[in-house]
mmCIF file of C-alpha atoms and ligand atoms in Angstrom:
data_model
loop_
_atom_site.group_PDB
_atom_site.id
_atom_site.type_symbol
_atom_site.label_atom_id
_atom_site.label_comp_id
_atom_site.label_asym_id
_atom_site.label_seq_id
_atom_site.Cartn_x
_atom_site.Cartn_y
_atom_site.Cartn_z
ATOM 1 C CA UNK C 1 67.465 73.471 112.081
ATOM 2 C CA UNK C 2 66.344 69.860 111.983
ATOM 3 C CA UNK C 3 63.106 68.116 111.306
ATOM 4 C CA UNK C 4 61.887 64.889 112.839
ATOM 5 C CA UNK C 5 62.405 61.685 110.855
ATOM 6 C CA UNK C 6 58.690 61.064 111.145
ATOM 7 C CA UNK C 7 57.958 64.294 109.265
ATOM 8 C CA UNK C 8 57.412 63.689 105.539
ATOM 9 C CA UNK C 9 56.429 67.276 104.773
ATOM 10 C CA UNK C 10 56.623 70.809 106.122
ATOM 11 C CA UNK C 11 53.942 73.475 105.756
ATOM 12 C CA UNK C 12 54.065 77.208 104.986
ATOM 13 C CA UNK C 13 53.010 78.500 108.394
ATOM 14 C CA UNK C 14 51.720 81.925 107.408
ATOM 15 C CA UNK C 15 49.894 80.975 104.228
ATOM 16 C CA UNK C 16 46.522 82.761 103.980
ATOM 17 C CA UNK C 17 43.296 80.924 104.730
ATOM 18 C CA UNK C 18 42.372 78.531 101.942
ATOM 19 C CA UNK C 19 45.897 78.376 100.500
ATOM 20 C CA UNK C 20 47.719 75.102 101.218
ATOM 21 C CA UNK C 21 51.470 75.001 100.652
ATOM 22 C CA UNK C 22 53.579 71.985 101.565
ATOM 23 C CA UNK C 23 57.105 70.747 100.861
ATOM 24 C CA UNK C 24 58.068 67.102 101.077
ATOM 25 C CA UNK C 25 61.151 66.122 103.090
ATOM 26 C CA UNK C 26 63.232 63.053 102.340
ATOM 27 C CA UNK C 27 61.624 61.039 105.157
ATOM 28 C CA UNK C 28 59.018 58.393 104.378
ATOM 29 C CA UNK C 29 58.493 56.921 100.929
ATOM 30 C CA UNK C 30 60.170 53.943 99.291
ATOM 31 C CA UNK C 31 63.349 54.957 97.423
ATOM 32 C CA UNK C 32 66.769 53.432 98.147
ATOM 33 C CA UNK C 33 70.158 55.172 98.386
ATOM 34 C CA UNK C 34 71.053 57.710 96.981
ATOM 35 C CA UNK C 35 67.403 58.663 96.511
ATOM 36 C CA UNK C 36 66.296 57.664 99.995
ATOM 37 C CA UNK C 37 63.608 57.797 100.609
ATOM 38 C CA UNK C 38 60.779 60.131 99.539
ATOM 39 C CA UNK C 39 62.160 61.066 96.122
ATOM 40 C CA UNK C 40 59.639 63.140 94.153
ATOM 41 C CA UNK C 41 61.794 63.585 91.047
ATOM 42 C CA UNK C 42 60.711 61.480 88.071
ATOM 43 C CA UNK C 43 63.833 62.314 86.074
ATOM 44 C CA UNK C 44 66.565 61.530 88.609
ATOM 45 C CA UNK C 45 67.539 57.998 87.584
ATOM 46 C CA UNK C 46 65.497 56.498 90.421
ATOM 47 C CA UNK C 47 63.209 53.555 89.672
ATOM 48 C CA UNK C 48 60.080 55.110 88.154
ATOM 49 C CA UNK C 49 57.590 52.770 89.842
ATOM 50 C CA UNK C 50 59.115 53.700 93.204
ATOM 51 C CA UNK C 51 58.731 57.427 92.439
ATOM 52 C CA UNK C 52 55.080 56.821 91.534
ATOM 53 C CA UNK C 53 54.609 55.086 94.883
ATOM 54 C CA UNK C 54 56.225 58.086 96.576
ATOM 55 C CA UNK C 55 53.695 60.377 94.853
ATOM 56 C CA UNK C 56 50.857 58.162 96.023
ATOM 57 C CA UNK C 57 52.252 58.372 99.567
ATOM 58 C CA UNK C 58 52.704 62.185 99.482
ATOM 59 C CA UNK C 59 49.279 62.831 97.954
ATOM 60 C CA UNK C 60 47.585 60.766 100.639
ATOM 61 C CA UNK C 61 49.364 62.214 103.672
ATOM 62 C CA UNK C 62 48.941 65.809 102.454
ATOM 63 C CA UNK C 63 45.498 65.329 100.914
ATOM 64 C CA UNK C 64 46.848 66.978 97.766
ATOM 65 C CA UNK C 65 45.509 65.021 94.824
ATOM 66 C CA UNK C 66 46.208 65.161 91.077
ATOM 67 C CA UNK C 67 49.295 67.343 91.314
ATOM 68 C CA UNK C 68 50.381 68.955 88.047
ATOM 69 C CA UNK C 69 54.164 68.970 87.627
ATOM 70 C CA UNK C 70 56.583 69.891 84.851
ATOM 71 C CA UNK C 71 59.742 68.770 83.145
ATOM 72 C CA UNK C 72 61.847 71.668 84.401
ATOM 73 C CA UNK C 73 64.486 73.279 82.182
ATOM 74 C CA UNK C 74 65.727 76.413 84.060
ATOM 75 C CA UNK C 75 63.897 78.861 81.782
ATOM 76 C CA UNK C 76 61.340 81.609 82.530
ATOM 77 C CA UNK C 77 58.106 80.226 81.017
ATOM 78 C CA UNK C 78 55.002 80.077 83.240
ATOM 79 C CA UNK C 79 52.188 77.911 81.877
ATOM 80 C CA UNK C 80 48.506 78.562 82.486
ATOM 81 C CA UNK C 81 46.808 75.371 83.572
ATOM 82 C CA UNK C 82 43.173 74.516 84.252
ATOM 83 C CA UNK C 83 41.322 71.269 84.914
ATOM 84 C CA UNK C 84 40.704 70.838 81.178
ATOM 85 C CA UNK C 85 44.335 70.995 80.086
ATOM 86 C CA UNK C 86 45.974 69.662 83.273
ATOM 87 C CA UNK C 87 46.768 66.202 81.916
ATOM 88 C CA UNK C 88 48.072 67.696 78.695
ATOM 89 C CA UNK C 89 50.255 70.163 80.633
ATOM 90 C CA UNK C 90 51.883 67.415 82.751
ATOM 91 C CA UNK C 91 55.629 67.165 82.042
ATOM 92 C CA UNK C 92 55.675 70.154 79.691
ATOM 93 C CA UNK C 93 59.118 71.728 79.421
ATOM 94 C CA UNK C 94 58.714 74.814 81.600
ATOM 95 C CA UNK C 95 59.468 76.051 85.121
ATOM 96 C CA UNK C 96 56.293 77.783 86.226
ATOM 97 C CA UNK C 97 52.595 76.966 86.588
ATOM 98 C CA UNK C 98 49.622 79.269 87.110
ATOM 99 C CA UNK C 99 45.928 78.559 87.648
ATOM 100 C CA UNK C 100 42.644 80.185 88.639
ATOM 101 C CA UNK C 101 41.179 76.788 89.614
ATOM 102 C CA UNK C 102 40.418 75.595 93.130
ATOM 103 C CA UNK C 103 41.696 72.150 94.104
ATOM 104 C CA UNK C 104 44.192 72.015 91.260
ATOM 105 C CA UNK C 105 47.537 71.576 93.040
ATOM 106 C CA UNK C 106 50.615 72.890 91.251
ATOM 107 C CA UNK C 107 53.990 71.354 92.069
ATOM 108 C CA UNK C 108 57.623 72.180 91.457
ATOM 109 C CA UNK C 109 60.549 69.863 92.092
ATOM 110 C CA UNK C 110 63.750 71.075 93.760
ATOM 111 C CA UNK C 111 67.009 70.094 95.438
ATOM 112 C CA UNK C 112 68.745 73.442 96.222
ATOM 113 C CA UNK C 113 66.762 75.567 93.733
ATOM 114 C CA UNK C 114 63.965 77.516 95.381
ATOM 115 C CA UNK C 115 60.276 76.757 95.192
ATOM 116 C CA UNK C 116 58.455 80.104 95.024
ATOM 117 C CA UNK C 117 54.687 79.969 95.564
ATOM 118 C CA UNK C 118 52.476 83.016 94.950
ATOM 119 C CA UNK C 119 48.834 83.570 95.888
ATOM 120 C CA UNK C 120 46.302 86.216 94.922
ATOM 121 C CA UNK C 121 42.588 86.425 95.668
ATOM 122 C CA UNK C 122 41.684 84.267 92.671
ATOM 123 C CA UNK C 123 44.845 82.721 91.253
ATOM 124 C CA UNK C 124 47.963 80.862 92.385
ATOM 125 C CA UNK C 125 51.358 80.182 90.879
ATOM 126 C CA UNK C 126 54.213 77.738 91.523
ATOM 127 C CA UNK C 127 57.712 78.553 90.271
ATOM 128 C CA UNK C 128 60.980 76.622 90.094
ATOM 129 C CA UNK C 129 63.622 79.263 90.780
ATOM 130 C CA UNK C 130 67.231 78.486 90.117
ATOM 131 C CA UNK C 131 69.386 81.514 89.398
ATOM 132 C CA UNK C 132 68.774 81.142 85.654
ATOM 133 C CA UNK C 133 64.965 81.113 85.685
ATOM 134 C CA UNK C 134 64.829 83.730 88.439
ATOM 135 C CA UNK C 135 67.245 86.014 86.629
ATOM 136 C CA UNK C 136 65.448 85.544 83.294
ATOM 137 C CA UNK C 137 62.257 86.916 84.885
ATOM 138 C CA UNK C 138 60.079 83.932 85.827
ATOM 139 C CA UNK C 139 58.634 85.893 88.781
ATOM 140 C CA UNK C 140 57.870 88.887 86.508
ATOM 141 C CA UNK C 141 56.103 86.512 84.098
ATOM 142 C CA UNK C 142 53.959 85.045 86.887
ATOM 143 C CA UNK C 143 52.911 88.536 88.007
ATOM 144 C CA UNK C 144 51.898 89.351 84.410
ATOM 145 C CA UNK C 145 49.509 86.396 84.482
ATOM 146 C CA UNK C 146 47.939 87.557 87.758
ATOM 147 C CA UNK C 147 47.395 90.929 86.066
ATOM 148 C CA UNK C 148 45.849 89.223 83.037
ATOM 149 C CA UNK C 149 43.232 87.719 85.375
ATOM 150 C CA UNK C 150 42.744 91.064 87.154
ATOM 151 C CA UNK C 151 44.241 89.630 90.327
ATOM 152 C CA UNK C 152 46.922 91.051 92.622
ATOM 153 C CA UNK C 153 49.282 88.715 94.482
ATOM 154 C CA UNK C 154 49.214 89.353 98.222
ATOM 155 C CA UNK C 155 51.320 86.502 99.602
ATOM 156 C CA UNK C 156 54.418 84.593 98.532
ATOM 157 C CA UNK C 157 56.343 81.704 100.031
ATOM 158 C CA UNK C 158 60.005 81.034 99.363
ATOM 159 C CA UNK C 159 60.585 77.431 100.365
ATOM 160 C CA UNK C 160 63.521 75.298 101.445
ATOM 161 C CA UNK C 161 66.523 75.780 99.158
ATOM 162 C CA UNK C 162 70.245 76.414 99.180
ATOM 163 C CA UNK C 163 71.342 78.813 101.927
ATOM 164 C CA UNK C 164 73.508 81.925 101.765
ATOM 165 C CA UNK C 165 76.450 80.078 103.364
ATOM 166 C CA UNK C 166 76.595 77.290 100.783
ATOM 167 C CA UNK C 167 75.913 78.812 97.385
ATOM 168 C CA UNK C 168 79.319 79.758 95.979
ATOM 169 C CA UNK C 169 79.267 81.297 92.524
ATOM 170 C CA UNK C 170 81.865 82.814 90.218
ATOM 171 C CA UNK C 171 82.056 86.403 89.031
ATOM 172 C CA UNK C 172 80.936 85.498 85.486
ATOM 173 C CA UNK C 173 77.554 84.497 86.964
ATOM 174 C CA UNK C 174 77.462 87.560 89.235
ATOM 175 C CA UNK C 175 77.939 89.862 86.246
ATOM 176 C CA UNK C 176 74.837 88.397 84.595
ATOM 177 C CA UNK C 177 72.528 89.118 87.547
ATOM 178 C CA UNK C 178 69.578 91.380 86.739
ATOM 179 C CA UNK C 179 70.138 94.823 88.345
ATOM 180 C CA UNK C 180 66.353 95.180 88.820
ATOM 181 C CA UNK C 181 66.555 92.692 91.722
ATOM 182 C CA UNK C 182 69.338 94.580 93.569
ATOM 183 C CA UNK C 183 71.837 91.707 93.454
ATOM 184 C CA UNK C 184 74.368 93.776 95.475
ATOM 185 C CA UNK C 185 72.227 93.078 98.554
ATOM 186 C CA UNK C 186 72.507 89.330 97.956
ATOM 187 C CA UNK C 187 76.256 88.873 97.474
ATOM 188 C CA UNK C 188 79.240 88.432 99.775
ATOM 189 C CA UNK C 189 82.622 88.581 98.080
ATOM 190 C CA UNK C 190 84.990 85.769 99.023
ATOM 191 C CA UNK C 191 87.967 86.846 96.900
ATOM 192 C CA UNK C 192 89.535 85.268 93.795
ATOM 193 C CA UNK C 193 86.365 85.852 91.795
ATOM 194 C CA UNK C 194 84.202 83.822 94.191
ATOM 195 C CA UNK C 195 81.011 85.066 95.834
ATOM 196 C CA UNK C 196 78.337 83.707 98.140
ATOM 197 C CA UNK C 197 74.889 84.293 96.656
ATOM 198 C CA UNK C 198 71.798 84.527 98.860
ATOM 199 C CA UNK C 199 69.122 83.089 96.572
ATOM 200 C CA UNK C 200 66.278 83.537 99.059
ATOM 201 C CA UNK C 201 67.082 87.249 99.273
ATOM 202 C CA UNK C 202 67.339 87.504 95.469
ATOM 203 C CA UNK C 203 63.899 85.869 95.056
ATOM 204 C CA UNK C 204 62.500 88.125 97.768
ATOM 205 C CA UNK C 205 63.892 91.188 95.934
ATOM 206 C CA UNK C 206 62.275 90.007 92.690
ATOM 207 C CA UNK C 207 58.903 89.695 94.472
ATOM 208 C CA UNK C 208 59.280 93.180 95.968
ATOM 209 C CA UNK C 209 60.294 94.548 92.531
ATOM 210 C CA UNK C 210 56.938 93.253 91.274
ATOM 211 C CA UNK C 211 55.061 95.118 93.983
ATOM 212 C CA UNK C 212 54.737 92.636 96.830
ATOM 213 C CA UNK C 213 55.194 94.000 100.347
ATOM 214 C CA UNK C 214 58.101 92.452 102.262
ATOM 215 C CA UNK C 215 55.725 91.700 105.173
ATOM 216 C CA UNK C 216 53.750 89.422 102.875
ATOM 217 C CA UNK C 217 56.718 87.261 101.920
ATOM 218 C CA UNK C 218 57.301 84.136 104.019
ATOM 219 C CA UNK C 219 60.762 82.631 103.771
ATOM 220 C CA UNK C 220 61.311 79.060 104.920
ATOM 221 C CA UNK C 221 63.824 78.698 107.729
ATOM 222 C CA UNK C 222 64.976 75.395 106.253
ATOM 223 C CA UNK C 223 67.887 75.060 103.885
ATOM 224 C CA UNK C 224 68.297 72.126 101.512
ATOM 225 C CA UNK C 225 72.025 71.997 102.192
ATOM 226 C CA UNK C 226 72.377 72.652 105.937
ATOM 227 C CA UNK C 227 69.114 71.344 107.421
ATOM 228 C CA UNK C 228 69.022 67.555 107.641
ATOM 229 C CA UNK C 229 66.093 65.869 105.957
ATOM 230 C CA UNK C 230 66.228 67.469 102.507
ATOM 231 C CA UNK C 231 67.912 66.690 99.190
ATOM 232 C CA UNK C 232 70.852 68.857 98.123
ATOM 233 C CA UNK C 233 72.074 68.610 94.539
ATOM 234 C CA UNK C 234 75.331 70.414 95.406
ATOM 235 C CA UNK C 235 76.094 68.516 98.592
ATOM 236 C CA UNK C 236 75.411 65.146 96.966
ATOM 237 C CA UNK C 237 77.111 65.871 93.615
ATOM 238 C CA UNK C 238 73.904 65.579 91.627
ATOM 239 C CA UNK C 239 73.222 61.964 92.651
ATOM 240 C CA UNK C 240 70.170 62.489 94.787
ATOM 241 C CA UNK C 241 66.394 62.827 94.899
ATOM 242 C CA UNK C 242 64.098 65.847 94.863
ATOM 243 C CA UNK C 243 61.568 67.514 97.118
ATOM 244 C CA UNK C 244 58.218 68.662 95.802
ATOM 245 C CA UNK C 245 56.494 71.859 96.900
ATOM 246 C CA UNK C 246 52.790 72.045 96.169
ATOM 247 C CA UNK C 247 50.274 74.881 96.331
ATOM 248 C CA UNK C 248 46.527 74.608 96.002
ATOM 249 C CA UNK C 249 43.538 76.742 96.818
ATOM 250 C CA UNK C 250 41.178 74.646 98.934
ATOM 251 C CA UNK C 251 37.886 76.421 99.435
HETATM 252 ZN ZN1 ZN P 301 73.648 75.619 103.527
#
């Protein structure tokens, strides 16, 4: 599965009307090797002015302005953000964002971890899901916030991330997986304490556990590791850039 080198972002194809979800690729932008070239990660070691230029570029081509992002730490906290506290929330140490506002784009940064975007009738949420934050209950926490605002999520998007063929984990990690998300369905045993973990399936199970219908979950066909045009932390030994996935309600 390849994307064209002229394509600087991909779009969630089945997102409901008024919900815009996009993921940057590594094409376009200004960064040099090993961050080439549309690196959206501020904290990667890339030149910061170049990353800012990349944001300017992405915001203009996607018409997604004033994106709120975080300083992600692989935990389960989801922050409520509105237009009043958006600037103050920027770069907070957390892995999830939630808002009831229109035209307030929420962004998470990934390179193998999964971006998980959730939409209800009033609210939206953007989650950075590595196995740690996912397993700790970041999706459960997002659903609690929808409930707080009397909203019910009816669509979720699991974006480009590491695929089921590439994510090898050891049994000590497997033993920590939350049984509520039916991890048995997501694992293939390789022997000698090694397993392949299907993160997209695990995230999908966590969404279903919280009441979402499987038909309302869109899973990106792209993988960060096996599809060309994305950043992969594993494949590139940590010396690489990041994609951003943004969600906003545009009505
Ligand atoms: Zn792969």
